[in-house]
Coordinates of C-alpha atoms and ligand atoms in Angstrom, one line a residue:
M298 CA -23.0 50.5 -77.9
I299 CA -22.3 48.2 -74.9
A300 CA -25.0 48.1 -72.4
N301 CA -24.3 49.0 -68.8
P302 CA -23.9 45.7 -66.9
I303 CA -26.1 47.0 -64.1
D304 CA -29.0 48.7 -65.9
P305 CA -30.4 51.1 -63.3
V306 CA -33.9 50.9 -64.7
H307 CA -34.1 47.2 -64.1
F308 CA -31.8 46.9 -61.1
I309 CA -33.7 49.3 -58.8
P310 CA -37.1 47.7 -59.0
T311 CA -35.6 44.2 -58.3
R312 CA -33.8 45.7 -55.3
V313 CA -37.0 47.3 -54.0
L314 CA -38.9 44.1 -54.5
H315 CA -36.2 42.2 -52.6
L316 CA -36.5 44.6 -49.6
F317 CA -40.3 44.3 -49.8
T318 CA -40.1 40.5 -49.8
L319 CA -37.7 40.6 -46.8
S320 CA -40.0 42.9 -44.8
L321 CA -43.0 40.8 -45.7
F322 CA -41.6 37.5 -44.5
A323 CA -39.1 38.3 -41.8
A324 CA -40.3 41.7 -40.6
T325 CA -36.7 42.9 -41.0
A326 CA -34.9 45.6 -42.8
V327 CA -31.4 45.8 -44.2
F328 CA -29.2 48.1 -42.1
A329 CA -26.5 50.4 -43.3
D330 CA -25.8 52.3 -40.1
D331 CA -22.9 50.0 -39.0
E332 CA -20.3 48.1 -41.0
C333 CA -21.8 44.8 -41.6
P334 CA -20.6 42.1 -41.4
P335 CA -17.7 43.3 -39.2
R336 CA -14.1 42.9 -40.4
Y337 CA -13.3 40.1 -37.9
S338 CA -14.5 36.5 -37.8
Y339 CA -14.3 33.5 -35.5
C340 CA -12.2 31.3 -37.8
G341 CA -9.5 31.5 -40.5
Y342 CA -7.6 34.5 -41.6
S343 CA -9.6 37.0 -39.6
G344 CA -10.2 34.7 -36.6
P345 CA -9.4 35.4 -32.9
A346 CA -5.6 34.7 -33.2
Q347 CA -5.4 37.4 -35.9
W348 CA -7.5 40.1 -34.1
P349 CA -4.4 41.8 -32.6
N350 CA -3.3 42.5 -36.2
L351 CA -6.6 43.9 -37.5
P352 CA -6.1 47.3 -39.0
I353 CA -8.8 49.0 -36.9
E354 CA -8.6 52.0 -34.7
K355 CA -7.5 51.6 -31.0
N356 CA -7.1 47.9 -31.4
E357 CA -6.3 46.5 -27.9
C358 CA -6.8 42.8 -28.8
G359 CA -3.1 42.1 -28.1
G360 CA -3.2 43.7 -24.7
E361 CA -2.5 42.2 -21.3
K362 CA -6.1 42.3 -19.8
Q363 CA -8.0 40.3 -22.3
S364 CA -11.4 38.6 -21.9
P365 CA -12.9 36.0 -21.6
I366 CA -11.2 34.0 -18.8
N367 CA -11.8 31.0 -16.7
L368 CA -13.2 32.3 -13.4
V369 CA -11.6 30.6 -10.4
T370 CA -11.6 31.9 -6.9
Q371 CA -11.1 30.4 -3.5
T372 CA -12.4 33.1 -1.2
R373 CA -15.8 34.7 -1.0
T374 CA -15.5 38.4 -0.4
P375 CA -18.3 40.6 1.0
G376 CA -19.0 43.4 -1.4
D377 CA -21.6 45.6 -3.1
A378 CA -24.8 44.2 -4.5
I379 CA -25.5 45.4 -8.0
R380 CA -28.7 47.4 -8.0
V381 CA -30.7 47.0 -11.3
D382 CA -33.2 49.7 -12.4
Y383 CA -34.2 49.0 -16.0
V384 CA -37.5 50.2 -17.6
A385 CA -39.6 48.7 -20.3
G386 CA -39.2 50.2 -23.8
D387 CA -38.8 49.6 -27.5
A388 CA -35.6 48.1 -28.9
I389 CA -34.1 47.2 -32.3
I390 CA -32.8 43.6 -32.8
R391 CA -29.9 43.4 -35.2
N392 CA -28.3 40.4 -36.7
T393 CA -24.8 41.9 -37.0
G394 CA -23.4 38.9 -39.0
H395 CA -21.7 37.7 -35.8
D396 CA -24.2 38.1 -33.1
I397 CA -27.8 39.1 -32.1
L398 CA -27.7 42.6 -30.7
V399 CA -30.6 44.2 -28.8
T400 CA -30.4 48.0 -28.5
P401 CA -33.0 50.1 -26.7
T402 CA -34.3 53.0 -28.8
G403 CA -34.6 55.2 -25.7
D404 CA -33.5 55.3 -22.1
A405 CA -33.8 51.8 -20.7
G406 CA -32.4 52.4 -17.3
K407 CA -29.2 51.8 -15.3
I408 CA -27.3 49.8 -12.8
T409 CA -25.7 51.1 -9.6
I410 CA -22.5 49.5 -8.2
G411 CA -20.8 51.0 -5.1
G412 CA -22.3 54.4 -5.8
K413 CA -21.4 54.4 -9.5
V414 CA -24.1 54.6 -12.1
Y415 CA -23.9 52.8 -15.5
K416 CA -26.5 53.3 -18.2
L417 CA -27.8 50.3 -20.1
L418 CA -26.5 50.4 -23.7
Q419 CA -27.4 47.0 -25.2
F420 CA -27.3 43.3 -24.7
H421 CA -26.2 40.4 -27.0
F422 CA -25.5 36.7 -27.1
H423 CA -22.5 34.4 -27.6
I424 CA -22.7 30.7 -28.5
P425 CA -21.2 28.8 -26.6
S426 CA -20.4 30.8 -23.5
E427 CA -17.2 32.8 -23.5
H428 CA -16.5 32.8 -19.7
H429 CA -16.0 29.5 -17.9
I430 CA -16.6 29.1 -14.2
H431 CA -14.2 26.6 -12.5
G432 CA -13.4 25.2 -15.9
A433 CA -17.0 24.7 -17.0
G434 CA -18.6 26.6 -19.9
A435 CA -22.2 26.7 -20.9
S436 CA -24.3 26.5 -24.1
G437 CA -24.5 30.3 -24.3
E438 CA -23.8 33.6 -22.7
M439 CA -25.7 36.9 -22.6
H440 CA -23.7 40.1 -22.2
V441 CA -25.6 43.1 -20.8
V442 CA -23.4 46.1 -21.6
H443 CA -23.5 49.4 -19.6
Q444 CA -21.4 52.6 -19.7
L445 CA -20.4 54.8 -16.8
E446 CA -22.6 57.9 -16.7
G447 CA -20.5 60.8 -17.9
G448 CA -17.5 58.5 -18.5
T449 CA -16.2 55.9 -20.9
D450 CA -15.7 52.8 -18.7
Y451 CA -17.9 49.8 -19.3
A452 CA -19.6 47.4 -16.9
V453 CA -20.8 44.2 -18.5
I454 CA -23.0 41.6 -16.7
G455 CA -22.4 38.1 -18.1
V456 CA -25.2 35.5 -17.7
L457 CA -24.4 31.9 -18.6
L458 CA -27.3 30.3 -20.5
T459 CA -28.3 26.7 -20.7
S460 CA -31.3 24.9 -22.2
G461 CA -34.5 24.7 -20.1
T462 CA -37.5 26.7 -19.3
T463 CA -38.3 30.0 -21.0
Y464 CA -36.7 33.3 -20.1
P465 CA -39.8 35.5 -20.2
A466 CA -38.0 38.9 -20.8
L467 CA -36.2 37.4 -23.8
A468 CA -39.2 35.8 -25.5
P469 CA -39.9 38.9 -27.7
V470 CA -36.2 38.8 -28.9
F471 CA -36.4 35.2 -30.0
A472 CA -39.8 35.7 -31.6
N473 CA -38.4 38.5 -33.8
L474 CA -34.9 37.2 -34.4
P475 CA -33.6 38.5 -37.8
A476 CA -32.4 35.3 -39.4
K477 CA -30.4 37.0 -42.2
A478 CA -27.0 38.6 -41.5
C479 CA -27.1 42.4 -41.6
T480 CA -30.8 42.8 -41.1
K481 CA -32.7 44.2 -38.2
S482 CA -36.2 44.2 -36.7
G483 CA -38.5 47.2 -36.4
P484 CA -39.1 48.5 -32.8
I485 CA -40.0 45.6 -30.5
R486 CA -41.3 46.1 -27.0
I487 CA -39.0 44.6 -24.4
D488 CA -39.7 44.5 -20.7
F489 CA -36.1 45.4 -19.6
A490 CA -37.4 45.6 -16.0
K491 CA -37.7 41.8 -16.0
L492 CA -34.3 41.2 -17.7
L493 CA -32.5 40.7 -14.4
P494 CA -33.4 40.6 -10.7
K495 CA -33.5 43.9 -9.0
E496 CA -30.5 43.0 -6.9
L497 CA -27.7 40.8 -8.1
S498 CA -25.6 38.8 -5.7
G499 CA -23.2 36.0 -6.1
Y500 CA -21.0 37.2 -9.0
Y501 CA -17.4 37.0 -10.2
T502 CA -15.8 40.4 -10.9
Y503 CA -12.5 41.3 -12.6
A504 CA -11.0 44.0 -14.8
G505 CA -10.8 42.8 -18.5
S506 CA -11.8 43.8 -22.0
L507 CA -14.5 43.7 -24.6
T508 CA -14.5 40.2 -26.2
T509 CA -14.8 41.5 -29.7
P510 CA -12.5 43.9 -31.6
P511 CA -11.2 46.4 -30.7
C512 CA -11.1 44.5 -27.4
T513 CA -11.1 47.7 -25.4
Q514 CA -9.5 47.2 -21.9
S515 CA -11.8 49.4 -19.8
V516 CA -14.4 46.8 -18.8
T517 CA -15.3 45.6 -15.4
W518 CA -16.9 42.2 -15.7
Y519 CA -19.7 40.9 -13.4
V520 CA -20.3 37.3 -14.3
L521 CA -23.3 35.9 -12.4
E522 CA -22.7 32.5 -10.7
A523 CA -26.3 31.5 -11.3
R524 CA -27.0 30.2 -14.7
R525 CA -30.3 31.1 -16.5
T526 CA -32.2 29.0 -19.0
I527 CA -33.7 29.7 -22.4
L528 CA -35.7 27.2 -24.6
G529 CA -33.8 24.6 -26.5
Q530 CA -35.3 25.9 -29.7
E531 CA -34.1 29.4 -28.9
L532 CA -30.5 28.1 -28.3
A533 CA -30.8 26.3 -31.6
K534 CA -31.8 29.5 -33.4
L535 CA -28.7 31.3 -32.0
R536 CA -26.5 28.3 -32.9
A537 CA -27.8 28.3 -36.4
L538 CA -26.2 31.7 -36.9
G539 CA -22.8 30.3 -36.2
E540 CA -20.6 30.0 -33.1
N541 CA -19.2 33.4 -31.9
A542 CA -17.2 32.8 -28.7
R543 CA -13.7 34.2 -28.4
P544 CA -11.5 31.5 -26.8
I545 CA -10.4 31.8 -23.1
Q546 CA -7.5 34.2 -23.1
R547 CA -4.0 33.4 -21.7
N548 CA -2.9 36.8 -20.3
P549 CA 0.8 37.2 -19.3
M550 CA -0.4 37.7 -15.7
P551 CA -3.6 35.8 -14.8
L552 CA -6.4 38.4 -14.2
P553 CA -7.4 38.2 -10.5
A554 CA -11.2 37.5 -10.2
T555 CA -13.1 38.1 -7.0
Y556 CA -16.2 36.2 -6.0
V557 CA -18.5 38.6 -4.4
L558 CA -21.3 37.9 -2.0
P559 CA -23.0 41.1 -1.0
K560 CA -22.7 42.3 2.6
Ligands
ZN296 ZN1 -20.2 40.0 -25.7

């Protein structure tokens, strides 16, 4: 009789031991709640140039309002300040195979822009930055993703990151970063209330898309002019996971961006 190549009696204990070892040393667990790693990548046959051809539902990566872009404006327009009302709470930190994704386990608050309320969904990182401002990129970019209350539209705040002093609200994220792809942390306390200032001014806004497949084109971007810093060793940790910035998109009609200074 030919033995089963994967003997369940011996396979399972090894697997359990492996999980135990992971949790012991990295305080992480393997996750099976999302497809991981995702079906796209940042180079080669599934790289950004091929994203429009990916066989995924509602793929808009070949659309005409694609992000990121180089933000260039000549005029400063008075507009609405972004009101930020986040609250501290637990979050799960995932290494999705392409980025570090921080998702609150409960209600983490909202932003209000011109009377519209958007709930905080998650934030994540790109290395190097995806958006450029007047032709200049940065070492990294944080995207804080929100969804319109009772709607489907997204509002994403982009924060360009450079190396420097610590970013206190992010310190627990970098202290619990899951180093292995497709693993996640347990619940980690994050002071979302300190993630951004209470009122945001000086931002570039335009209508674009998510920068990862399916590149959904119902995103209003708010890219802050002011860069923030994280520690050099934290940037290095993100960089060690691989670069994950979609190139600047050349749309058929350049997307008009507005630089807003609140009234
Ligand atoms: Zn992003």
